[in-house]
Structures are given as structure tokens and as C-alpha cells.
Amino acid sequence: MRNYEDKIYSLAETIPGQTQAMSQAVQKTLENNGGVGIMTGYYDQNLSILSVSNLLLHSTGYTYDTFMEQTKGSLRNFFYDEEDILERDRFLQLHGTGEAQILTADGTVNNVRLCKEDATDEAGRQIWVMSVQVNWDHVNLALLNEAIYSGFWYFDCDENSEIVNANWSHEFRKMLGYHDTLDFPNKLESWSDLLHPQDKERVMAQLQAAIADKTNQIKYQVEYRLRMKNNQYQWFRASAEVIRRLDGSASRIAGIFINIDGEKKEIMQAQKSAAFHRAFTKADLCEYYVNLEANTFDTFKVEPSLMTVFEQSYTWDELIRHFVDSYVVETDKKAVSSFYDRGYIAEKLKGLETELSLECRITLNGEERWVRNVIIRGEIEDSEYAMIFLRDITDAKVESARHLQMAADNASMEQLIQSIVRLVDRFVVCDLENDRYEFYNLNGQIIYKPLGFYHDFQRQVLEKYRHWNHWKLWI
């Protein structure tokens, strides 16, 4: 076993000799302050251990003999549940800092910090050199993160508050389905590239605002969707605090993020049910919820005569295609297909529009019916989800037509009445035998004398209306 010593610098002209008491004191401070132990080994299939420091043995409760007996001289038996990183070819590629779990002498699983580099032995063979830090504060943090299903992370910033380094904890990577720095490097883009497109701009803006705010009034507390290793999105809540220099510039921002996918989905389900409850009407032939991005649907109510298309469809696109082909009348098929295009809906619901509707005719149980297709945005500021209603409006159409006809009839009657009123504003009663007339004026200006000779009245009218040649009574 080889010994590893730390070089000591002194202000004195000569470096004082290190007494046994000093050595014991140094050793004790290291042991009680998360000391770092060292081990080395070969890149063979067993990752055979070449050497191990006394500090590492002490931190993990082993003697050299019990350590070698427990591990059988292989690094694989010192680590716990880390088969992925201990595969030889993968382990060969790992360098720098990381985290893992080890087994102490009493069988306890502990989280440790690691740093690994490569070197060669005296014979020129390639070996791995690894420092292992057993720190109970880190262990406690790991336990807390596991208890609340969270992951720790931090970013280092330069004097201009620009992020220059990102560090993702072991728990963080595991929560997303990743293993180590090979598949999830310590880079900002490892995380930011996984943000949902609808969340990314908002989340990054909030992060930059929190870092830039020298007063620490702006906090980084956000909820967002992140793409997992299996390409499925899940919801997370992130919170962080900023460590600042004396001039207020950010030195480091550190935080945790918690998986809230289950909680979020329960809330969304409650929102769905509440929305359908508010919008429920007996005229709805079907009610269902659509994930436009995933091309899936969840039904809440389906008219029995429409059930076949729902049972035969695995995606929403299939459902719409079957619905259009089987029920929509020929002249309306194109319009309905365009209306239910997922890209069109998502684009429309991104804006101010929260509801889209289209009326069409379908053939249901051998009878042509009018229906209204209604699409409502599922959640506020989220165009990924939509609620779909198909409402029978045939009776409403008939009633509306009846009211329109009634209004038209009333309008015609009003016109007739107005014509009659205009017709009898003025009239004349003539006595042709005695050459007399009487003029009656009900409304407007008096244009003829009330009484007079008929031949005088006739002359006045002829002068006023020369194109009238034959009449007996002017009304």
C-alpha cells in the first residue's frame, strides 16, 4: 500500500519537521472533515485495485485486509449498484468529477464524490487514479433528495454573471434516466436542450433574470417539462439561490428540482373533469380530451352510435379519419379534416383564441344531422392539450330557421302596414255627377283645397302628374 502526502507550505525560512503529534492532528482533521482517500487500479475486466490510501480505509471502516477480502481486489465489489459506469470500456472513458455509491465495512450504502484521472505504472501500463470523498453532509443531502425525489445542481458564473460551468448531481441524472457524464455531460445544454419547446424561453429568461438581479429580489422558482431519457416529458419544479460577490455579481447559483409529474397530472385531470362539468350539455354526442403533441385521446362521453370509431382508433389522427369517412357528408369532409388538423389547432390555440368551432352535417342512424365541432384549449398558456365536443344542433337549427322565418314574415307584415299607412295619408272622394270633390289629408302638408269643383281638382292633378291619363279616383 502506498502513502499519499499533502505538500505543506510555510512562512518560515525552513519548513518545520512534522512531528508525530502534528501528523496525528492532521490525520484527525482530515478524517473528521470529509477527508479524501485515494485508490488506483488497472483497466482489466475486474478493474483490479492496485493501491488504497489509509484515509479511504478509515473513512469507510475497513482495514487493508478486510477491504481486500470484501472487494476481492476488484473495484466492482467496492461500488454498489453502479454496473453501468463500471463496465470496462465505459469506465475507461470517464474522467473528472462525479458521484457514486459505495459499500462501507458494515454494509452501509453511502454516496461519495469522485474524481478520476489516468496515469501509468512503473511498467508503463495504463492505470486509473481515483479520489473518493466520504462526506456525511453530502450523504444527508443525498438522502433528503431521495426522500423528496429531487436532484441537486449548481452553475458557476464569471465576473459578468455569465454561466461558465454547470454541475449536475448523480441524483439529478438518475431522475432523468441517465447514468454519468458520458450520456449527460456537465454542460448547461445537457439540461436546456431537454426543456419542452413551449417552456424553454420562459425558463431560461427566469434563470437569467435571477442571476442578473444584484438585489436578490428575483427568485428562480419555475415549473417546466423536461424530456426524459425515454423521450417522454415529465413535469418538474425548480428552486435556487444565488451566491454573490461583494459587487453583487453572481458567483454561483445552486438549487434542486423536484419531480411533480404525478401532482401535475392529478391537477390536470381535475381541470379536465371540471371543464367538462362546466361545459356539459345533453346535446353533446361525445366529449374527449386530446394530447395534440402525443396524438392521443381520453374519452369522457361517447354516443353509442359513435362508439365504433373510438374503439377502432389508437391515435387521434385515426379517430378523425374514421369519423370523417364514416359519418361526415361528402360536401363537408374536406372542411372537417382541415379543422381537426393537429398543427392547425396547436397554432390557433397558441394565440388569443381559446375556442374553435365548425358546423357540419353528419349521417347518424340513417338520418342527416347538423353538428357543431368545438375545440377548447385544455390549460392556460398551453396549446398541447385540447377538449373536443361534438354537439347535435339539428333541433337548434330547426328552431333558428323557424325564428328567422317568423322574423321575415313579421318584416313583410310591417312593410305591408307601412305601405297601407303611406297609401291612405291622403285621399279624395269625388262626386262626378255634381262636379264636386272633398280632399282628406291625414298626415303631412295640405296640397289641395278641402272642397271644390271636380273639374278644377282634375286640372290640378293633371298638371302635377301629366303622365296619368286615365283615372277616376286618385288615392
Tab-separated table of C-alpha atoms in Angstrom:
chain	number	residue	atom	x	y	z
A	1	MET	CA	0.000	0.000	0.000
A	2	ARG	CA	1.355	3.407	-0.913
A	3	ASN	CA	1.101	6.559	1.158
A	4	TYR	CA	-0.097	9.870	-0.305
A	5	GLU	CA	1.006	13.065	1.454
A	6	ASP	CA	-0.113	16.650	1.032
A	7	LYS	CA	2.648	19.200	0.447
A	8	ILE	CA	2.827	21.812	3.241
A	9	TYR	CA	3.983	25.406	2.667
A	10	SER	CA	5.324	27.606	5.494
A	11	LEU	CA	6.078	31.311	6.042
A	12	ALA	CA	9.248	30.322	7.885
A	13	GLU	CA	12.562	30.207	6.069
A	14	THR	CA	12.693	26.485	6.592
A	15	ILE	CA	9.829	24.036	6.583
A	16	PRO	CA	9.473	22.702	10.112
A	17	GLY	CA	9.698	18.995	10.627
A	18	GLN	CA	6.363	17.314	11.083
A	19	THR	CA	6.198	15.709	14.482
A	20	GLN	CA	4.186	12.627	15.268
A	21	ALA	CA	1.681	14.809	17.135
A	22	MET	CA	1.302	17.034	14.081
A	23	SER	CA	0.780	14.019	11.838
A	24	GLN	CA	-1.874	12.656	14.156
A	25	ALA	CA	-3.602	16.041	14.306
A	26	VAL	CA	-3.555	16.404	10.514
A	27	GLN	CA	-4.895	12.882	10.111
A	28	LYS	CA	-7.688	13.572	12.607
A	29	THR	CA	-8.736	16.808	10.895
A	30	LEU	CA	-8.906	15.016	7.564
A	31	GLU	CA	-10.891	12.124	8.973
A	32	ASN	CA	-13.440	14.406	10.626
A	33	ASN	CA	-13.850	16.883	7.813
A	34	GLY	CA	-14.772	14.741	4.856
A	35	GLY	CA	-11.265	13.680	4.016
A	36	VAL	CA	-10.387	12.471	0.542
A	37	GLY	CA	-8.976	8.988	0.123
A	38	ILE	CA	-7.081	7.711	-2.903
A	39	MET	CA	-7.133	4.411	-4.748
A	40	THR	CA	-5.587	3.199	-8.006
A	41	GLY	CA	-6.053	0.211	-10.249
A	42	TYR	CA	-5.809	-1.394	-13.664
A	43	TYR	CA	-8.131	-1.331	-16.662
A	44	ASP	CA	-8.578	-5.091	-16.789
A	45	GLN	CA	-12.001	-6.754	-16.813
A	46	ASN	CA	-12.153	-6.798	-12.995
A	47	LEU	CA	-10.845	-3.242	-12.623
A	48	SER	CA	-8.296	-4.687	-10.207
A	49	ILE	CA	-7.242	-2.491	-7.276
A	50	LEU	CA	-3.534	-1.608	-7.139
A	51	SER	CA	-3.438	0.605	-4.043
A	52	VAL	CA	-5.683	2.262	-1.462
A	53	SER	CA	-4.905	5.079	0.987
A	54	ASN	CA	-5.240	4.785	4.740
A	55	LEU	CA	-7.628	7.751	4.827
A	56	LEU	CA	-10.052	5.978	2.496
A	57	LEU	CA	-9.864	2.824	4.617
A	58	HIS	CA	-10.557	4.810	7.785
A	59	SER	CA	-13.458	6.740	6.208
A	60	THR	CA	-15.155	3.531	5.145
A	61	GLY	CA	-14.401	1.491	8.281
A	62	TYR	CA	-12.002	-1.021	6.705
A	63	THR	CA	-8.543	-2.278	7.425
A	64	TYR	CA	-6.446	-3.081	4.412
A	65	ASP	CA	-7.009	-6.820	4.909
A	66	THR	CA	-10.794	-6.547	5.389
A	67	PHE	CA	-11.006	-4.196	2.403
A	68	MET	CA	-9.220	-6.603	0.085
A	69	GLU	CA	-11.239	-9.516	1.472
A	70	GLN	CA	-14.548	-7.689	0.942
A	71	THR	CA	-13.743	-6.375	-2.532
A	72	LYS	CA	-11.725	-9.412	-3.647
A	73	GLY	CA	-9.337	-6.860	-5.092
A	74	SER	CA	-11.900	-5.542	-7.586
A	75	LEU	CA	-13.371	-2.053	-7.784
A	76	ARG	CA	-16.643	-3.646	-8.892
A	77	ASN	CA	-17.184	-5.027	-5.374
A	78	PHE	CA	-16.474	-1.692	-3.671
A	79	PHE	CA	-19.185	0.200	-5.567
A	80	TYR	CA	-22.885	-0.519	-5.125
A	81	ASP	CA	-25.484	-0.627	-7.892
A	82	GLU	CA	-23.191	1.145	-10.366
A	83	GLU	CA	-22.897	-1.550	-13.025
A	84	ASP	CA	-23.296	0.985	-15.830
A	85	ILE	CA	-20.230	3.060	-15.019
A	86	LEU	CA	-18.145	0.002	-14.063
A	87	GLU	CA	-18.372	-1.568	-17.497
A	88	ARG	CA	-14.692	-1.520	-18.521
A	89	ASP	CA	-14.937	0.362	-21.825
A	90	ARG	CA	-17.272	2.950	-20.307
A	91	PHE	CA	-15.135	3.371	-17.179
A	92	LEU	CA	-12.130	3.948	-19.437
A	93	GLN	CA	-13.876	6.990	-20.947
A	94	LEU	CA	-14.883	8.579	-17.641
A	95	HIS	CA	-12.664	11.397	-16.356
A	96	GLY	CA	-13.064	14.285	-13.945
A	97	THR	CA	-15.567	14.582	-11.098
A	98	GLY	CA	-18.670	12.543	-10.442
A	99	GLU	CA	-20.724	10.756	-7.822
A	100	ALA	CA	-21.453	7.143	-6.977
A	101	GLN	CA	-22.491	4.770	-4.200
A	102	ILE	CA	-20.077	2.580	-2.243
A	103	LEU	CA	-20.361	-0.082	0.456
A	104	THR	CA	-18.727	0.634	3.820
A	105	ALA	CA	-17.373	-2.108	6.073
A	106	ASP	CA	-20.670	-2.507	7.951
A	107	GLY	CA	-22.650	-2.888	4.711
A	108	THR	CA	-23.990	0.676	4.615
A	109	VAL	CA	-24.603	2.205	1.186
A	110	ASN	CA	-23.030	5.681	1.070
A	111	ASN	CA	-22.987	8.408	-1.556
A	112	VAL	CA	-19.490	9.702	-2.313
A	113	ARG	CA	-17.832	12.272	-4.544
A	114	LEU	CA	-15.248	11.030	-7.005
A	115	CYS	CA	-12.529	12.400	-9.213
A	116	LYS	CA	-10.813	10.129	-11.734
A	117	GLU	CA	-7.737	10.588	-13.911
A	118	ASP	CA	-5.395	8.272	-15.833
A	119	ALA	CA	-1.711	7.538	-15.328
A	120	THR	CA	0.828	4.754	-15.963
A	121	ASP	CA	2.577	2.457	-13.515
A	122	GLU	CA	6.303	1.795	-13.334
A	123	ALA	CA	5.992	-0.751	-16.133
A	124	GLY	CA	4.203	1.749	-18.382
A	125	ARG	CA	0.789	0.109	-18.066
A	126	GLN	CA	-2.251	2.400	-18.021
A	127	ILE	CA	-3.889	2.716	-14.612
A	128	TRP	CA	-6.785	4.675	-13.159
A	129	VAL	CA	-6.286	7.040	-10.224
A	130	MET	CA	-9.374	7.978	-8.230
A	131	SER	CA	-10.019	10.145	-5.187
A	132	VAL	CA	-13.021	9.241	-3.029
A	133	GLN	CA	-14.576	11.724	-0.601
A	134	VAL	CA	-16.874	10.353	2.092
A	135	ASN	CA	-18.805	13.366	3.400
A	136	TRP	CA	-21.763	12.852	5.713
A	137	ASP	CA	-23.259	16.236	4.825
A	138	HIS	CA	-23.285	15.090	1.235
A	139	VAL	CA	-24.789	11.768	2.312
A	140	ASN	CA	-27.525	13.574	4.249
A	141	LEU	CA	-28.253	15.793	1.243
A	142	ALA	CA	-28.475	12.731	-0.988
A	143	LEU	CA	-30.913	11.094	1.451
A	144	LEU	CA	-33.028	14.251	1.558
A	145	ASN	CA	-33.077	14.464	-2.230
A	146	GLU	CA	-34.137	10.845	-2.419
A	147	ALA	CA	-36.882	11.398	0.156
A	148	ILE	CA	-38.462	14.268	-1.787
A	149	TYR	CA	-37.488	12.858	-5.180
A	150	SER	CA	-35.257	15.767	-6.098
A	151	GLY	CA	-31.873	16.394	-7.683
A	152	PHE	CA	-29.157	18.916	-6.807
A	153	TRP	CA	-27.369	21.132	-9.349
A	154	TYR	CA	-25.244	24.267	-9.492
A	155	PHE	CA	-23.790	26.698	-12.037
A	156	ASP	CA	-20.581	28.724	-11.619
A	157	CYS	CA	-20.576	32.257	-13.059
A	158	ASP	CA	-17.785	34.625	-14.103
A	159	GLU	CA	-17.421	38.297	-13.090
A	160	ASN	CA	-20.009	39.245	-15.729
A	161	SER	CA	-22.542	36.809	-14.237
A	162	GLU	CA	-22.247	34.565	-17.279
A	163	ILE	CA	-22.570	30.817	-16.657
A	164	VAL	CA	-19.173	29.211	-17.247
A	165	ASN	CA	-19.638	25.817	-15.609
A	166	ALA	CA	-22.573	23.514	-14.909
A	167	ASN	CA	-22.641	20.603	-12.495
A	168	TRP	CA	-25.402	18.017	-12.343
A	169	SER	CA	-25.624	15.677	-9.365
A	170	HIS	CA	-25.794	11.916	-9.606
A	171	GLU	CA	-29.405	12.028	-8.351
A	172	PHE	CA	-30.274	14.618	-10.993
A	173	ARG	CA	-29.042	12.393	-13.796
A	174	LYS	CA	-30.729	9.277	-12.404
A	175	MET	CA	-34.063	11.092	-12.129
A	176	LEU	CA	-33.948	11.725	-15.868
A	177	GLY	CA	-32.820	8.198	-16.714
A	178	TYR	CA	-29.143	8.993	-17.374
A	179	HIS	CA	-26.001	7.487	-15.817
A	180	ASP	CA	-22.921	9.708	-15.856
A	181	THR	CA	-21.024	12.467	-17.638
A	182	LEU	CA	-20.819	10.411	-20.816
A	183	ASP	CA	-24.545	10.470	-21.558
A	184	PHE	CA	-25.277	13.652	-19.550
A	185	PRO	CA	-22.164	15.912	-19.532
A	186	ASN	CA	-21.668	18.757	-17.074
A	187	LYS	CA	-22.862	21.328	-19.596
A	188	LEU	CA	-25.779	23.758	-19.481
A	189	GLU	CA	-27.045	22.414	-22.818
A	190	SER	CA	-27.402	18.900	-21.398
A	191	TRP	CA	-30.390	20.233	-19.475
A	192	SER	CA	-31.583	23.195	-21.538
A	193	ASP	CA	-31.836	21.135	-24.745
A	194	LEU	CA	-34.311	18.840	-22.957
A	195	LEU	CA	-36.713	21.636	-21.983
A	196	HIS	CA	-40.122	21.485	-23.631
A	197	PRO	CA	-40.257	23.945	-26.576
A	198	GLN	CA	-43.226	25.725	-25.012
A	199	ASP	CA	-41.359	26.175	-21.701
A	200	LYS	CA	-37.772	26.842	-22.764
A	201	GLU	CA	-37.909	30.589	-23.458
A	202	ARG	CA	-39.776	31.304	-20.213
A	203	VAL	CA	-37.481	29.138	-18.046
A	204	MET	CA	-34.225	30.477	-19.495
A	205	ALA	CA	-35.457	34.069	-19.144
A	206	GLN	CA	-36.307	33.463	-15.471
A	207	LEU	CA	-32.888	31.883	-14.863
A	208	GLN	CA	-31.036	34.808	-16.446
A	209	ALA	CA	-33.180	37.330	-14.575
A	210	ALA	CA	-32.412	35.680	-11.209
A	211	ILE	CA	-28.672	35.611	-11.945
A	212	ALA	CA	-28.581	39.230	-13.168
A	213	ASP	CA	-30.587	40.707	-10.262
A	214	LYS	CA	-27.942	42.026	-7.832
A	215	THR	CA	-30.630	42.733	-5.206
A	216	ASN	CA	-31.642	39.059	-4.996
A	217	GLN	CA	-35.285	40.099	-5.225
A	218	ILE	CA	-35.924	37.973	-8.314
A	219	LYS	CA	-36.049	34.304	-7.383
A	220	TYR	CA	-35.582	31.334	-9.649
A	221	GLN	CA	-38.702	29.301	-8.935
A	222	VAL	CA	-40.235	27.700	-12.003
A	223	GLU	CA	-42.216	24.714	-13.209
A	224	TYR	CA	-41.434	23.146	-16.548
A	225	ARG	CA	-41.491	19.978	-18.616
A	226	LEU	CA	-38.288	18.084	-19.298
A	227	ARG	CA	-37.710	15.287	-21.786
A	228	MET	CA	-36.610	12.077	-20.076
A	229	LYS	CA	-34.141	9.526	-21.452
A	230	ASN	CA	-37.145	7.552	-22.777
A	231	ASN	CA	-38.281	10.681	-24.730
A	232	GLN	CA	-41.338	11.174	-22.512
A	233	TYR	CA	-41.905	14.599	-20.945
A	234	GLN	CA	-42.404	14.948	-17.190
A	235	TRP	CA	-43.122	17.972	-15.007
A	236	PHE	CA	-40.526	19.386	-12.589
A	237	ARG	CA	-40.379	22.271	-10.124
A	238	ALA	CA	-37.009	24.018	-9.672
A	239	SER	CA	-35.842	26.428	-6.947
A	240	ALA	CA	-32.432	28.018	-6.488
A	241	GLU	CA	-30.470	30.652	-4.577
A	242	VAL	CA	-27.602	32.799	-5.849
A	243	ILE	CA	-24.249	33.282	-4.092
A	244	ARG	CA	-22.887	36.740	-4.966
A	245	ARG	CA	-19.599	38.615	-4.860
A	246	LEU	CA	-19.266	41.914	-2.976
A	247	ASP	CA	-20.153	43.842	-6.147
A	248	GLY	CA	-23.407	41.899	-6.466
A	249	SER	CA	-22.361	39.799	-9.448
A	250	ALA	CA	-23.352	36.142	-9.309
A	251	SER	CA	-20.627	33.686	-8.316
A	252	ARG	CA	-22.757	30.554	-8.150
A	253	ILE	CA	-26.417	29.603	-8.410
A	254	ALA	CA	-27.351	26.346	-6.721
A	255	GLY	CA	-30.671	24.616	-6.431
A	256	ILE	CA	-32.764	21.498	-6.612
A	257	PHE	CA	-35.505	20.337	-8.871
A	258	ILE	CA	-38.358	18.098	-7.814
A	259	ASN	CA	-40.399	15.726	-9.930
A	260	ILE	CA	-44.018	16.922	-9.714
A	261	ASP	CA	-45.324	14.916	-12.654
A	262	GLY	CA	-47.799	12.923	-10.561
A	263	GLU	CA	-49.050	16.020	-8.774
A	264	LYS	CA	-49.332	17.955	-12.025
A	265	LYS	CA	-51.250	15.191	-13.772
A	266	GLU	CA	-53.707	14.979	-10.882
A	267	ILE	CA	-54.312	18.724	-11.161
A	268	MET	CA	-54.699	18.464	-14.923
A	269	GLN	CA	-57.150	15.591	-14.544
A	270	ALA	CA	-59.163	17.658	-12.082
A	271	GLN	CA	-59.102	20.568	-14.546
A	272	LYS	CA	-60.331	18.278	-17.292
A	273	SER	CA	-63.211	16.991	-15.195
A	274	ALA	CA	-64.128	20.490	-14.023
A	275	ALA	CA	-64.017	21.848	-17.557
A	276	PHE	CA	-66.234	19.075	-18.856
A	277	HIS	CA	-68.591	19.561	-15.939
A	278	ARG	CA	-68.912	23.259	-16.754
A	279	ALA	CA	-69.357	22.651	-20.444
A	280	PHE	CA	-71.579	19.584	-20.153
A	281	THR	CA	-74.753	19.573	-22.185
A	282	LYS	CA	-77.168	16.820	-23.113
A	283	ALA	CA	-76.718	17.749	-26.755
A	284	ASP	CA	-73.089	16.541	-26.716
A	285	LEU	CA	-72.666	13.407	-28.803
A	286	CYS	CA	-69.121	12.948	-27.496
A	287	GLU	CA	-66.651	14.633	-25.174
A	288	TYR	CA	-62.965	13.786	-25.032
A	289	TYR	CA	-59.525	15.164	-24.242
A	290	VAL	CA	-56.674	15.265	-26.778
A	291	ASN	CA	-52.904	15.469	-26.360
A	292	LEU	CA	-52.090	17.151	-29.663
A	293	GLU	CA	-48.362	16.523	-29.405
A	294	ALA	CA	-48.597	12.856	-28.395
A	295	ASN	CA	-51.535	12.216	-30.795
A	296	THR	CA	-53.555	10.502	-28.035
A	297	PHE	CA	-57.065	10.958	-26.636
A	298	ASP	CA	-59.068	10.182	-23.479
A	299	THR	CA	-62.839	9.817	-23.793
A	300	PHE	CA	-65.340	11.066	-21.228
A	301	LYS	CA	-68.631	10.587	-23.056
A	302	VAL	CA	-69.474	8.903	-26.363
A	303	GLU	CA	-72.841	8.447	-28.074
A	304	PRO	CA	-73.337	4.664	-28.619
A	305	SER	CA	-73.767	5.154	-32.368
A	306	LEU	CA	-70.277	6.748	-32.486
A	307	MET	CA	-68.567	4.207	-30.222
A	308	THR	CA	-67.225	2.109	-33.107
A	309	VAL	CA	-64.816	4.789	-34.359
A	310	PHE	CA	-63.447	5.309	-30.849
A	311	GLU	CA	-62.906	1.582	-30.315
A	312	GLN	CA	-61.154	1.162	-33.671
A	313	SER	CA	-58.795	4.140	-33.246
A	314	TYR	CA	-55.472	4.053	-31.414
A	315	THR	CA	-54.416	7.620	-32.257
A	316	TRP	CA	-56.411	10.799	-32.580
A	317	ASP	CA	-55.495	11.111	-36.261
A	318	GLU	CA	-57.049	7.678	-36.837
A	319	LEU	CA	-60.151	8.712	-34.894
A	320	ILE	CA	-60.687	11.815	-37.022
A	321	ARG	CA	-60.074	9.902	-40.252
A	322	HIS	CA	-62.637	7.228	-39.296
A	323	PHE	CA	-65.131	9.885	-38.171
A	324	VAL	CA	-64.854	11.846	-41.430
A	325	ASP	CA	-65.004	8.744	-43.629
A	326	SER	CA	-67.923	7.107	-41.803
A	327	TYR	CA	-70.159	9.992	-40.719
A	328	VAL	CA	-69.455	13.375	-42.319
A	329	VAL	CA	-71.415	14.153	-45.503
A	330	GLU	CA	-69.336	14.350	-48.662
A	331	THR	CA	-69.539	18.122	-49.149
A	332	ASP	CA	-68.237	18.788	-45.611
A	333	LYS	CA	-65.431	16.189	-45.426
A	334	LYS	CA	-62.594	18.481	-46.542
A	335	ALA	CA	-63.534	21.298	-44.169
A	336	VAL	CA	-63.809	18.944	-41.179
A	337	SER	CA	-60.467	17.256	-41.930
A	338	SER	CA	-58.741	20.651	-42.107
A	339	PHE	CA	-60.462	21.831	-38.929
A	340	TYR	CA	-59.142	18.836	-36.943
A	341	ASP	CA	-55.547	19.079	-38.222
A	342	ARG	CA	-53.341	18.944	-35.100
A	343	GLY	CA	-50.856	21.511	-36.377
A	344	TYR	CA	-53.649	23.942	-37.236
A	345	ILE	CA	-55.240	23.547	-33.792
A	346	ALA	CA	-51.960	23.956	-31.878
A	347	GLU	CA	-51.102	27.093	-33.844
A	348	LYS	CA	-54.551	28.615	-33.329
A	349	LEU	CA	-54.623	27.888	-29.587
A	350	LYS	CA	-51.191	29.468	-29.076
A	351	GLY	CA	-52.725	32.867	-29.678
A	352	LEU	CA	-55.653	34.622	-28.067
A	353	GLU	CA	-58.179	32.114	-29.324
A	354	THR	CA	-59.363	29.702	-26.646
A	355	GLU	CA	-62.195	28.105	-28.633
A	356	LEU	CA	-62.635	26.994	-32.230
A	357	SER	CA	-65.888	25.779	-33.787
A	358	LEU	CA	-67.182	24.453	-37.086
A	359	GLU	CA	-70.669	23.348	-38.122
A	360	CYS	CA	-71.150	20.421	-40.457
A	361	ARG	CA	-73.606	17.675	-41.340
A	362	ILE	CA	-73.217	14.030	-40.408
A	363	THR	CA	-75.284	10.934	-41.079
A	364	LEU	CA	-76.258	9.331	-37.776
A	365	ASN	CA	-78.526	6.293	-37.561
A	366	GLY	CA	-79.549	6.853	-41.188
A	367	GLU	CA	-80.598	10.453	-40.554
A	368	GLU	CA	-78.746	13.602	-41.585
A	369	ARG	CA	-77.989	15.754	-38.553
A	370	TRP	CA	-76.336	19.122	-38.040
A	371	VAL	CA	-73.472	19.118	-35.502
A	372	ARG	CA	-71.098	21.717	-34.124
A	373	ASN	CA	-67.456	20.675	-33.641
A	374	VAL	CA	-65.995	22.595	-30.675
A	375	ILE	CA	-62.313	22.703	-29.640
A	376	ILE	CA	-61.331	24.361	-26.348
A	377	ARG	CA	-57.782	24.890	-25.090
A	378	GLY	CA	-57.071	22.492	-22.245
A	379	GLU	CA	-54.854	24.558	-19.931
A	380	ILE	CA	-53.996	28.241	-19.786
A	381	GLU	CA	-50.957	29.126	-21.938
A	382	ASP	CA	-50.741	25.560	-23.175
A	383	SER	CA	-51.747	24.549	-26.693
A	384	GLU	CA	-50.611	20.940	-26.299
A	385	TYR	CA	-53.941	19.792	-24.865
A	386	ALA	CA	-57.455	20.408	-26.157
A	387	MET	CA	-61.010	19.450	-25.199
A	388	ILE	CA	-63.266	18.289	-28.011
A	389	PHE	CA	-67.063	18.441	-28.022
A	390	LEU	CA	-69.389	17.216	-30.779
A	391	ARG	CA	-72.832	18.750	-30.266
A	392	ASP	CA	-76.052	17.922	-32.074
A	393	ILE	CA	-77.532	21.258	-33.160
A	394	THR	CA	-80.205	19.918	-35.536
A	395	ASP	CA	-83.119	20.940	-33.316
A	396	ALA	CA	-81.465	24.279	-32.663
A	397	LYS	CA	-81.077	24.750	-36.421
A	398	VAL	CA	-84.782	23.999	-36.984
A	399	GLU	CA	-85.779	26.376	-34.204
A	400	SER	CA	-83.448	29.046	-35.545
A	401	ALA	CA	-84.932	28.654	-39.042
A	402	ARG	CA	-88.427	28.970	-37.575
A	403	HIS	CA	-87.471	32.184	-35.802
A	404	LEU	CA	-85.860	33.547	-38.950
A	405	GLN	CA	-88.999	32.753	-40.967
A	406	MET	CA	-91.132	34.353	-38.300
A	407	ALA	CA	-88.926	37.422	-38.372
A	408	ALA	CA	-89.135	37.502	-42.169
A	409	ASP	CA	-92.928	37.181	-42.016
A	410	ASN	CA	-93.059	39.950	-39.448
A	411	ALA	CA	-90.873	42.119	-41.645
A	412	SER	CA	-93.203	41.537	-44.610
A	413	MET	CA	-96.211	42.374	-42.480
A	414	GLU	CA	-94.512	45.534	-41.274
A	415	GLN	CA	-93.788	46.540	-44.849
A	416	LEU	CA	-97.439	45.964	-45.791
A	417	ILE	CA	-98.670	48.005	-42.859
A	418	GLN	CA	-96.287	50.828	-43.693
A	419	SER	CA	-97.442	50.741	-47.309
A	420	ILE	CA	-101.087	50.954	-46.266
A	421	VAL	CA	-100.324	53.826	-43.934
A	422	ARG	CA	-98.496	55.644	-46.705
A	423	LEU	CA	-101.351	54.740	-49.079
A	424	VAL	CA	-104.040	56.465	-47.004
A	425	ASP	CA	-102.083	59.510	-45.908
A	426	ARG	CA	-104.210	61.498	-48.450
A	427	PHE	CA	-107.369	60.575	-50.390
A	428	VAL	CA	-110.191	62.269	-52.367
A	429	VAL	CA	-113.896	61.488	-52.572
A	430	CYS	CA	-115.340	62.621	-55.919
A	431	ASP	CA	-118.925	63.324	-56.953
A	432	LEU	CA	-118.718	63.223	-60.739
A	433	GLU	CA	-122.407	63.785	-61.312
A	434	ASN	CA	-122.456	67.101	-59.427
A	435	ASP	CA	-118.849	68.045	-60.284
A	436	ARG	CA	-117.760	68.191	-56.637
A	437	TYR	CA	-114.874	66.704	-54.569
A	438	GLU	CA	-113.744	66.502	-50.972
A	439	PHE	CA	-110.000	66.213	-50.156
A	440	TYR	CA	-108.865	64.498	-46.934
A	441	ASN	CA	-105.305	64.939	-45.562
A	442	LEU	CA	-104.320	62.588	-42.609
A	443	ASN	CA	-100.626	63.341	-42.446
A	444	GLY	CA	-98.294	65.879	-43.980
A	445	GLN	CA	-98.770	69.079	-45.959
A	446	ILE	CA	-102.239	70.089	-47.360
A	447	ILE	CA	-101.698	70.316	-51.120
A	448	TYR	CA	-105.324	70.702	-52.302
A	449	LYS	CA	-108.327	72.671	-51.122
A	450	PRO	CA	-110.631	70.604	-48.880
A	451	LEU	CA	-113.687	71.292	-51.083
A	452	GLY	CA	-114.170	72.335	-54.684
A	453	PHE	CA	-115.206	71.551	-58.202
A	454	TYR	CA	-114.105	68.220	-59.510
A	455	HIS	CA	-113.013	69.657	-62.900
A	456	ASP	CA	-110.710	72.124	-61.075
A	457	PHE	CA	-109.259	69.277	-58.988
A	458	GLN	CA	-108.767	67.188	-62.129
A	459	ARG	CA	-106.892	70.000	-63.814
A	460	GLN	CA	-104.573	70.438	-60.827
A	461	VAL	CA	-103.762	66.769	-60.704
A	462	LEU	CA	-103.134	66.561	-64.446
A	463	GLU	CA	-100.713	69.416	-64.219
A	464	LYS	CA	-98.918	67.705	-61.324
A	465	TYR	CA	-98.929	64.227	-62.847
A	466	ARG	CA	-99.022	64.678	-66.601
A	467	HIS	CA	-98.244	61.012	-67.312
A	468	TRP	CA	-101.527	59.899	-65.734
A	469	ASN	CA	-104.193	59.946	-68.448
A	470	HIS	CA	-106.989	57.753	-67.171
A	471	TRP	CA	-108.209	57.736	-63.597
A	472	LYS	CA	-111.401	58.191	-61.728
A	473	LEU	CA	-110.167	58.272	-58.145
A	474	TRP	CA	-106.706	59.248	-57.010
A	475	ILE	CA	-105.595	57.823	-53.792
